[in-house]
Amino acid sequence: MIRVIHLALLLLIATTAQSHNYILASDGDTVECVDRNKQLAFKNYLLRNHKIQETPSDYPIMKKVQKKSIWSTSEAQISTAKCEIGTVPIRQKEAISNHQRTPKTSTNSTFTPQHEYAEASVHAPPKLYGTRATINLWNPLVEDSAAELSISQIWLSSGDYDTHDLNTIEVGWQVCPGLYNDSKTRFFIYWTSDGYNITGGYNLEEPGFIQISNNIVLGGSITPISSFGGSQYEMTILVWKDRKSGNWWLSVGTNNTIIGYWPREIFTSLADHAVAVDWGGEIVNSQRFGRHTKTEMGSGHSPEEGFGKASYFRNIETVDCYNTFQSSQVIHPHAEITNYNISVFRTDDWGTSFFYGGSGSSHTHSGVAPLSLSFSLIYLIFSIFFIII
C-alpha cells in the first residue's frame, strides 16, 4: 500500500512538472515557460479575436549613424531564460505595488504617498509614434521597502488623467522591493488605458502586453550596474508604433532585440498616436510629518556631478509619422522637488541628453522633523496643557 502511494506521488510530481515547465533564469529567479498562445494577454476580452504578430512590419529609419561616445560605457544585460521556441518566460506571481503616475486621494486616509519626478518631455504637435533613448543603470537606495520605489523610465502617453482616459506605455528600470521582494535593479514594463484606475499593470501580471521573445524575462534583474566614479553601464530602449498593425513594439539593446508588443486594441486615445513622451526619474515619498524620504533617484547624486557620478539619459529621439527617428532638439525639463533635479545638455556624440537624480533628504538630518514643525508641536502641547489646568 505504501509503495502504491509512493508511486502515485511520483506520477503526480512528474505530471505537474510537465504541465508547469519551471526553470531558473540567468539571475536565479524561477520562471515558467508558457505557450505563447496561452499567455495572460489573451484573457483580455479586447484581444479575443487578436492574431499574434510574429515580427514588426518595419523598424524606424535612422537619418544618421550615432557617433561613438567620448565617454566609456558598456551595455548591460537583462535576465534571460532558456525557454523553447513558441513559449515565453514568466516570473512567478509578484506582489502588488502602486505605480500610478498621479496618486489618488484615498477616502480611508488623510495621507497619500507622493510621487516626485525629475524628467524631460516633448508634446505634440507633431504627433508622436515612438521613442528611443539610452539609460544609465544604477541601484538606488529605497528607504521604505513596503511603500516606496525608485524608477528611471520612458513614458508615452495620450488622453487625460482627470477624465480617466489617460493611456500610457512605460518602460525602464526600477528598484521596487514591494513588488519583487528584493532591492535589485530590474527591467519592467507597464501600461494603463484608464489613468491607472482598473486596466493595466506590470510586466505580464495583467492581460495586455504580448511577449514574443522566448528568453527575455520581464521583471528580470539587470547586470552589471554602474559604480560611482567607476564603470558605467546602460541599456537602450525603443518603443514604436507599427504603421500596418497599429501595435506598439518594444525592443532593447543596440541590436534591437524584440521583446513583444502592446496590441492597439487595449488602448483608446493611444490607439493612434502619443501626444507626449517623457524621460526621467520617479520616486515615491511615503514619509510623514514633514520629513522627506531618503529614497534615491538615479545614482543618488545630483546632476551637477556629471558623468560617472550622476545618472543620465542620452541620445533621446522620437519617431515621426514617416517612421523616422528625429533627434529631440528641444525637451522641457521639470523637477518638482529640490531633492531631485535635472540638467539638459547636447553634444555631437550624445545628441540631446540629461543628467538627473538626487539623494532625497539630507542623511545628516534624516528622521528629524523640520524646526518650524517642532515649534508648532511645542506650542500645541503648551496650549493643551493650559486649557486643562
XYZ file of N, CA, C and O in Angstrom, residues 161-318:
632
model
N -5.795 62.330 -17.398
C -5.984 61.610 -16.140
C -7.331 61.920 -15.510
O -8.022 61.027 -15.004
N -7.749 63.192 -15.540
C -8.969 63.615 -14.864
C -10.213 63.000 -15.475
O -11.231 62.827 -14.795
N -10.165 62.683 -16.765
C -11.332 62.086 -17.431
C -11.200 60.566 -17.527
O -11.971 59.918 -18.245
N -10.215 59.990 -16.833
C -9.968 58.540 -16.807
C -9.695 57.989 -18.196
O -10.005 56.827 -18.481
N -9.128 58.834 -19.075
C -8.814 58.397 -20.426
C -7.311 58.455 -20.685
O -6.873 58.419 -21.823
N -6.523 58.564 -19.607
C -5.074 58.595 -19.775
C -4.579 57.213 -20.172
O -4.802 56.233 -19.469
N -3.905 57.140 -21.314
C -3.261 55.912 -21.788
C -1.759 56.087 -21.677
O -1.221 57.130 -22.086
N -1.060 55.104 -21.140
C 0.402 55.185 -21.072
C 1.042 53.858 -21.434
O 0.478 52.782 -21.219
N 2.242 53.970 -22.006
C 3.184 52.866 -22.156
C 4.433 53.298 -21.412
O 4.946 54.398 -21.646
N 4.928 52.455 -20.512
C 6.057 52.825 -19.670
C 7.071 51.681 -19.641
O 6.699 50.521 -19.469
N 8.339 52.046 -19.817
C 9.412 51.055 -19.878
C 10.655 51.626 -19.209
O 10.976 52.799 -19.381
N 11.381 50.786 -18.479
C 12.628 51.249 -17.886
C 13.152 50.282 -16.858
O 12.903 49.076 -16.926
N 13.874 50.834 -15.875
C 14.358 50.012 -14.766
C 13.848 50.576 -13.449
O 13.525 51.760 -13.360
N 13.765 49.727 -12.448
C 13.230 50.146 -11.160
C 13.836 49.324 -10.031
O 14.275 48.189 -10.226
N 13.847 49.938 -8.856
C 14.097 49.228 -7.605
C 12.804 49.341 -6.817
O 12.404 50.431 -6.408
N 12.133 48.216 -6.652
C 10.783 48.217 -6.066
C 10.628 46.994 -5.160
O 10.067 45.970 -5.569
N 11.116 47.075 -3.917
C 11.048 45.918 -3.007
C 9.631 45.403 -2.787
O 9.425 44.195 -2.606
N 8.636 46.302 -2.797
C 7.263 45.882 -2.562
C 6.707 45.017 -3.662
O 5.736 44.280 -3.456
N 7.310 45.079 -4.837
C 6.844 44.279 -5.970
C 7.636 42.996 -6.138
O 7.085 41.938 -6.444
N 8.949 43.063 -5.916
C 9.818 41.924 -6.205
C 10.400 41.244 -4.955
O 11.121 40.258 -5.072
N 10.147 41.829 -3.785
C 10.674 41.283 -2.527
C 12.208 41.282 -2.482
O 12.816 40.422 -1.834
N 12.821 42.209 -3.191
C 14.263 42.415 -3.099
C 14.581 43.827 -3.572
O 13.692 44.576 -3.966
N 15.852 44.200 -3.521
C 16.271 45.557 -3.900
C 17.143 45.548 -5.140
O 17.989 46.434 -5.331
N 16.942 44.571 -6.007
C 17.701 44.519 -7.250
C 17.173 45.541 -8.254
O 16.001 45.927 -8.203
N 18.039 45.959 -9.167
C 17.623 46.799 -10.285
C 17.022 45.893 -11.345
O 17.689 44.972 -11.832
N 15.757 46.144 -11.692
C 15.040 45.228 -12.574
C 14.420 45.963 -13.765
O 13.998 47.105 -13.653
N 14.377 45.259 -14.886
C 13.724 45.768 -16.089
C 12.220 45.590 -15.943
O 11.755 44.561 -15.457
N 11.448 46.592 -16.357
C 9.992 46.463 -16.228
C 9.283 47.157 -17.381
O 9.832 48.026 -18.067
N 8.046 46.755 -17.587
C 7.122 47.477 -18.457
C 5.830 47.700 -17.686
O 5.546 47.019 -16.690
N 5.047 48.666 -18.146
C 3.771 48.982 -17.505
C 2.871 49.622 -18.553
O 3.350 50.216 -19.521
N 1.554 49.486 -18.340
C 0.614 50.175 -19.221
C -0.699 50.413 -18.490
O -1.027 49.744 -17.504
N -1.442 51.394 -18.953
C -2.814 51.623 -18.493
C -3.587 52.295 -19.614
O -2.998 52.979 -20.461
N -4.895 52.106 -19.632
C -5.745 52.787 -20.626
C -6.849 53.600 -19.968
O -7.727 54.124 -20.660
N -6.804 53.712 -18.631
C -7.840 54.485 -17.938
C -7.275 55.250 -16.740
O -7.924 55.363 -15.706
N -6.052 55.768 -16.896
C -5.469 56.571 -15.830
C -5.189 55.793 -14.564
O -5.414 56.302 -13.464
N -4.722 54.546 -14.690
C -4.349 53.704 -13.547
C -5.554 53.329 -12.682
O -5.399 52.976 -11.518
N -6.736 53.368 -13.252
C -7.940 53.095 -12.465
C -8.198 51.591 -12.338
O -8.176 51.036 -11.241
N -8.439 50.920 -13.454
C -8.718 49.480 -13.436
C -7.751 48.722 -14.337
O -7.212 47.689 -13.955
N -7.517 49.234 -15.533
C -6.731 48.498 -16.523
C -5.238 48.621 -16.273
O -4.768 49.514 -15.580
N -4.508 47.691 -16.873
C -3.060 47.786 -16.893
C -2.374 47.100 -15.741
O -3.003 46.562 -14.826
N -1.036 47.118 -15.795
C -0.256 46.510 -14.739
C 1.170 46.295 -15.187
O 1.567 46.644 -16.304
N 1.971 45.711 -14.280
C 3.379 45.461 -14.527
C 3.603 44.202 -15.355
O 2.911 43.195 -15.194
N 4.607 44.285 -16.228
C 5.163 43.120 -16.909
C 4.069 42.259 -17.529
O 3.272 42.745 -18.323
N 3.985 40.988 -17.140
C 2.941 40.109 -17.688
C 1.919 39.737 -16.629
O 1.210 38.740 -16.758
N 1.816 40.580 -15.587
C 0.911 40.280 -14.479
C -0.546 40.562 -14.810
O -1.443 40.016 -14.181
N -0.804 41.436 -15.774
C -2.174 41.749 -16.178
C -2.295 41.534 -17.687
O -1.325 41.708 -18.430
N -3.472 41.148 -18.174
C -3.630 40.823 -19.598
C -3.538 42.062 -20.484
O -4.380 42.943 -20.421
N -2.502 42.120 -21.306
C -2.329 43.261 -22.203
C -1.141 43.069 -23.124
O -1.302 42.821 -24.318
N 0.075 43.167 -22.590
C 1.279 43.034 -23.393
C 1.432 41.600 -23.887
O 1.221 40.648 -23.138
N 1.818 41.464 -25.162
C 2.041 40.149 -25.757
C 3.532 39.961 -25.982
O 4.159 40.711 -26.739
N 4.113 38.981 -25.291
C 5.543 38.734 -25.433
C 5.804 37.787 -26.589
O 5.092 36.799 -26.785
N 6.852 38.102 -27.357
C 7.274 37.270 -28.472
C 8.573 36.541 -28.138
O 8.760 35.381 -28.485
N 9.486 37.214 -27.435
C 10.782 36.627 -27.097
C 10.615 35.406 -26.200
O 9.828 35.413 -25.252
N 11.389 34.375 -26.494
C 11.340 33.164 -25.673
C 12.446 33.140 -24.624
O 12.643 32.121 -23.949
N 13.180 34.275 -24.467
C 14.248 34.254 -23.453
C 14.327 35.495 -22.565
O 14.750 35.388 -21.428
N 13.935 36.675 -23.028
C 13.985 37.865 -22.176
C 12.950 37.740 -21.060
O 11.790 37.424 -21.310
N 13.382 38.000 -19.809
C 12.479 37.896 -18.655
C 12.003 39.292 -18.249
O 12.802 40.112 -17.773
N 10.733 39.575 -18.439
C 10.159 40.834 -17.971
C 10.099 40.813 -16.447
O 9.574 39.870 -15.857
N 10.644 41.846 -15.814
C 10.786 41.852 -14.369
C 12.096 41.250 -13.908
O 12.380 41.200 -12.711
N 12.920 40.817 -14.869
C 14.214 40.233 -14.529
C 15.228 41.292 -14.136
O 15.116 42.463 -14.512
N 16.231 40.881 -13.391
C 17.250 41.826 -12.957
C 18.188 42.171 -14.107
O 18.314 41.420 -15.083
N 18.850 43.334 -13.970
C 19.766 43.834 -14.990
C 21.163 43.873 -14.391
O 21.367 44.376 -13.282
N 22.127 43.378 -15.133
C 23.524 43.399 -14.672
C 24.448 43.649 -15.858
O 24.087 43.312 -17.003
N 25.647 44.214 -15.612
C 26.121 44.810 -14.361
C 25.466 46.172 -14.108
O 24.777 46.708 -14.979
N 25.749 46.732 -12.939
C 25.241 48.043 -12.534
C 26.420 49.014 -12.426
O 27.517 48.632 -12.048
N 26.181 50.267 -12.750
C 27.229 51.287 -12.695
C 27.743 51.478 -11.273
O 27.027 51.241 -10.296
N 28.984 51.932 -11.168
C 29.571 52.243 -9.869
C 30.028 53.693 -9.858
O 30.448 54.234 -10.892
N 29.949 54.323 -8.704
C 30.283 55.741 -8.567
C 31.760 55.974 -8.884
O 32.640 55.404 -8.245
N 32.017 56.760 -9.909
C 33.378 57.035 -10.322
C 34.043 55.889 -11.049
O 35.240 55.958 -11.371
N 33.289 54.825 -11.335
C 33.839 53.641 -11.976
C 33.165 53.328 -13.298
O 32.749 54.223 -14.037
N 33.034 52.036 -13.609
C 32.440 51.589 -14.871
C 30.985 52.023 -14.970
O 30.233 51.951 -13.989
N 30.595 52.442 -16.185
C 29.228 52.907 -16.423
C 28.513 51.962 -17.381
O 29.010 51.665 -18.476
N 27.346 51.487 -16.953
C 26.551 50.561 -17.750
C 25.222 51.198 -18.117
O 24.691 52.033 -17.380
N 24.689 50.769 -19.252
C 23.486 51.405 -19.793
C 22.696 50.411 -20.626
O 23.180 49.325 -20.952
N 21.468 50.792 -20.961
C 20.647 49.987 -21.854
C 19.853 50.911 -22.761
O 19.449 52.009 -22.362
N 19.654 50.477 -23.999
C 18.899 51.258 -24.978
C 17.509 50.669 -25.122
O 17.361 49.445 -25.287
N 16.504 51.521 -25.055
C 15.101 51.099 -25.151
C 14.447 51.787 -26.340
O 14.606 52.996 -26.530
N 13.726 51.015 -27.128
C 12.990 51.544 -28.282
C 11.544 51.074 -28.227
O 11.280 49.879 -28.101
N 10.621 52.024 -28.301
C 9.185 51.733 -28.427
C 8.686 52.473 -29.661
O 8.946 53.673 -29.808
N 7.993 51.773 -30.552
C 7.466 52.446 -31.738
C 6.177 51.781 -32.219
O 5.918 50.622 -31.930
N 5.404 52.559 -32.951
C 4.104 52.097 -33.441
C 4.258 51.504 -34.835
O 4.790 52.142 -35.746
N 3.791 50.274 -34.983
C 3.815 49.597 -36.281
C 2.790 50.260 -37.188
O 1.602 50.321 -36.868
N 3.234 50.752 -38.342
C 2.328 51.509 -39.220
C 1.256 50.643 -39.872
O 0.216 51.155 -40.290
N 1.489 49.345 -39.957
C 0.494 48.459 -40.571
C -0.492 47.910 -39.547
O -1.709 47.964 -39.738
N 0.029 47.343 -38.457
C -0.848 46.699 -37.468
C -1.383 47.669 -36.428
O -2.423 47.419 -35.825
N -0.650 48.764 -36.180
C -1.037 49.693 -35.123
C -0.568 49.282 -33.747
O -0.800 49.982 -32.763
N 0.115 48.135 -33.648
C 0.638 47.685 -32.365
C 1.884 48.491 -31.983
O 2.624 48.963 -32.850
N 2.116 48.617 -30.671
C 3.295 49.323 -30.169
C 4.361 48.307 -29.792
O 4.202 47.544 -28.835
N 5.477 48.283 -30.550
C 6.526 47.294 -30.352
C 7.577 47.768 -29.358
O 7.808 48.972 -29.201
N 8.230 46.801 -28.703
C 9.291 47.080 -27.743
C 10.526 46.262 -28.096
O 10.450 45.049 -28.274
N 11.669 46.954 -28.197
C 12.944 46.265 -28.352
C 13.954 46.882 -27.401
O 13.800 48.022 -26.954
N 14.997 46.122 -27.077
C 16.048 46.604 -26.171
C 17.411 46.305 -26.771
O 17.568 45.391 -27.583
N 18.393 47.097 -26.339
C 19.761 46.863 -26.751
C 20.116 47.536 -28.061
O 19.254 47.951 -28.833
N 21.401 47.628 -28.312
C 21.877 48.243 -29.547
C 21.581 47.382 -30.766
O 21.601 47.870 -31.899
N 21.296 46.091 -30.547
C 20.956 45.196 -31.653
C 19.449 45.041 -31.832
O 18.996 44.185 -32.597
N 18.662 45.868 -31.114
C 17.188 45.864 -31.249
C 16.572 44.485 -31.022
O 15.814 43.970 -31.857
N 16.866 43.883 -29.888
C 16.266 42.593 -29.535
C 14.777 42.782 -29.252
O 14.390 43.522 -28.359
N 13.951 42.111 -30.021
C 12.493 42.244 -29.878
C 12.008 41.495 -28.639
O 12.363 40.330 -28.422
N 11.179 42.166 -27.836
C 10.558 41.513 -26.675
C 9.100 41.183 -26.960
O 8.622 40.093 -26.644
N 8.369 42.114 -27.550
C 6.950 41.899 -27.824
C 6.266 43.209 -28.116
O 6.918 44.195 -28.505
N 4.945 43.265 -27.885
C 4.208 44.482 -28.232
C 2.945 44.638 -27.394
O 2.398 43.673 -26.838
N 2.484 45.897 -27.315
C 1.182 46.230 -26.755
C 0.198 46.322 -27.907
O 0.339 47.187 -28.778
N -0.817 45.450 -27.963
C -1.781 45.497 -29.073
C -2.569 46.810 -29.055
O -2.908 47.328 -27.992
N -2.867 47.325 -30.212
C -3.597 48.594 -30.301
C -4.985 48.483 -29.686
O -5.558 49.461 -29.208
N -5.551 47.251 -29.637
C -6.914 47.073 -29.135
C -7.071 47.419 -27.657
O -8.186 47.706 -27.199
N -5.984 47.367 -26.886
C -6.107 47.603 -25.442
C -6.122 49.096 -25.104
O -6.340 49.458 -23.947
N -5.893 49.942 -26.106
C -5.842 51.377 -25.864
C -7.045 52.094 -26.467
O -7.734 51.565 -27.332
N -7.251 53.311 -25.977
C -8.275 54.191 -26.548
C -7.570 55.366 -27.218
O -7.352 55.368 -28.424
N -7.158 56.353 -26.434
C -6.514 57.537 -27.003
C -5.126 57.241 -27.565
O -4.648 57.941 -28.464
N -4.468 56.189 -27.088
C -3.129 55.838 -27.554
C -3.185 54.857 -28.730
O -2.147 54.453 -29.251
N -4.380 54.498 -29.161
C -4.510 53.557 -30.272
C -3.959 54.146 -31.566
O -3.511 53.417 -32.458
N -3.967 55.475 -31.679
C -3.487 56.120 -32.899
C -2.073 56.663 -32.749
O -1.176 56.352 -33.521
N -1.838 57.508 -31.761
C -0.522 58.117 -31.571
C -0.391 58.620 -30.140
O -1.369 58.656 -29.395
N 0.809 59.008 -29.782
C 1.057 59.614 -28.469
C 1.075 61.123 -28.615
O 1.498 61.656 -29.645
N 0.630 61.806 -27.566
C 0.679 63.269 -27.567
C 1.814 63.786 -26.695
O 2.127 64.976 -26.729
N 2.434 62.895 -25.921
C 3.562 63.303 -25.078
C 4.502 62.125 -24.872
O 4.079 60.967 -24.821
N 5.784 62.446 -24.776
C 6.802 61.473 -24.381
C 7.618 62.112 -23.271
O 8.044 63.262 -23.376
N 7.810 61.352 -22.196
C 8.608 61.812 -21.063
C 9.745 60.827 -20.816
O 9.601 59.632 -21.039
N 10.862 61.380 -20.342
C 12.008 60.551 -19.963
C 12.498 61.042 -18.605
O 12.557 62.256 -18.362
N 12.856 60.136 -17.707
C 13.402 60.611 -16.442
C 13.176 59.682 -15.274
O 12.911 58.493 -15.434
N 13.275 60.270 -14.080
C 13.195 59.505 -12.848
C 11.948 59.807 -12.054
O 11.367 60.893 -12.154
N 11.545 58.839 -11.244
C 10.364 58.963 -10.378
C 10.646 58.214 -9.084
O 11.233 57.133 -9.098
N 10.219 58.796 -7.979
C 10.283 58.088 -6.691
C 8.947 58.259 -5.988
O 8.141 59.125 -6.333
N 8.702 57.420 -4.981
C 7.534 57.580 -4.113
C 8.037 57.953 -2.724
O 8.918 57.293 -2.174
N 7.488 59.036 -2.201
C 7.834 59.514 -0.857
C 6.666 59.217 0.074
O 5.602 59.823 -0.021
N 6.850 58.274 0.995
C 5.780 57.871 1.911
C 5.962 58.439 3.314
O 5.194 58.100 4.222
N 6.973 59.292 3.506
C 7.273 59.787 4.851
C 6.259 60.849 5.288
O 5.719 61.590 4.464
N 6.044 60.929 6.595
C 5.056 61.837 7.164
C 5.722 62.931 7.997
O 6.938 62.946 8.168
N 4.890 63.854 8.484
C 5.290 64.894 9.433
C 6.402 65.795 8.892
O 7.273 66.240 9.624
N 6.377 66.041 7.593
C 7.303 66.992 7.010
C 8.669 66.459 6.673
O 9.490 67.186 6.116
N 8.966 65.198 7.028
C 10.275 64.648 6.692
C 10.243 64.034 5.306
O 9.306 63.326 4.950
N 11.272 64.326 4.529
C 11.349 63.768 3.184
C 12.081 62.431 3.205
O 12.999 62.221 3.989
N 11.691 61.539 2.320
C 12.316 60.233 2.235
C 13.790 60.329 1.835
O 14.219 61.275 1.167
N 14.558 59.318 2.231
C 15.941 59.192 1.804
C 16.065 58.353 0.532
O 17.181 58.056 0.081
N 14.926 57.977 -0.047
C 14.956 57.197 -1.282
C 15.668 57.975 -2.386
O 15.358 59.132 -2.638
N 16.624 57.320 -3.027
C 17.437 57.966 -4.050
C 16.802 57.832 -5.428
O 16.071 56.876 -5.699
N 17.104 58.792 -6.285
C 16.692 58.735 -7.690
C 17.944 58.667 -8.553
O 18.923 59.376 -8.305
N 17.917 57.784 -9.560
C 19.091 57.621 -10.413
C 20.243 57.027 -9.632
O 20.124 55.971 -9.007
N 21.383 57.723 -9.642
C 22.560 57.259 -8.894
C 22.522 57.683 -7.443
O 23.354 57.243 -6.641
N 21.582 58.577 -7.096
C 21.557 59.140 -5.757
C 22.399 60.396 -5.642
O 22.540 60.951 -4.551
N 22.939 60.848 -6.775
C 23.762 62.053 -6.790
C 23.153 63.088 -7.729
O 22.431 62.750 -8.671
N 23.463 64.355 -7.480
C 22.865 65.455 -8.236
C 23.449 65.527 -9.642
O 24.596 65.127 -9.884
N 22.684 66.064 -10.594
C 23.140 66.125 -11.991
C 24.394 66.964 -12.184
O 25.154 66.744 -13.134
N 24.634 67.908 -11.282
C 25.815 68.761 -11.406
C 27.121 67.975 -11.317
O 28.171 68.437 -11.769
N 27.075 66.765 -10.732
C 28.291 65.974 -10.569
C 28.748 65.327 -11.865
O 29.891 64.904 -11.981
N 27.855 65.222 -12.856
C 28.240 64.799 -14.191
C 28.511 63.321 -14.374
O 28.176 62.476 -13.533
N 29.147 63.012 -15.510
C 29.348 61.631 -15.934
C 30.148 60.824 -14.907
O 31.129 61.300 -14.341
N 29.715 59.592 -14.704
C 30.376 58.697 -13.774
C 29.887 58.829 -12.351
O 30.212 58.002 -11.494
N 29.101 59.864 -12.098
C 28.578 60.108 -10.759
C 27.063 60.308 -10.770
O 26.360 59.785 -9.914
N 26.563 61.070 -11.732
C 25.114 61.285 -11.875
C 24.572 60.378 -12.979
O 25.252 60.095 -13.968
N 23.342 59.925 -12.816
C 22.690 59.090 -13.819
C 22.276 59.943 -15.022
O 22.075 61.154 -14.895
N 22.123 59.296 -16.176
C 21.806 60.050 -17.399
C 20.863 59.301 -18.324
O 20.715 58.086 -18.257
N 20.222 60.061 -19.195
C 19.563 59.591 -20.405
C 20.323 60.242 -21.557
O 20.607 61.438 -21.506
N 20.632 59.480 -22.595
C 21.352 60.078 -23.731
C 20.751 59.657 -25.061
O 19.967 58.711 -25.136
N 21.135 60.397 -26.110
C 20.651 60.138 -27.470
C 19.130 59.964 -27.501
O 18.600 58.963 -27.991
N 18.447 60.954 -26.942
C 16.985 60.928 -26.868
C 16.386 61.282 -28.234
O 16.710 62.318 -28.821
N 15.530 60.388 -28.720
C 14.905 60.592 -30.033
C 13.424 60.241 -29.976
O 12.992 59.467 -29.112
N 12.667 60.789 -30.907
C 11.271 60.408 -31.098
C 11.102 59.851 -32.510
O 11.986 59.989 -33.353
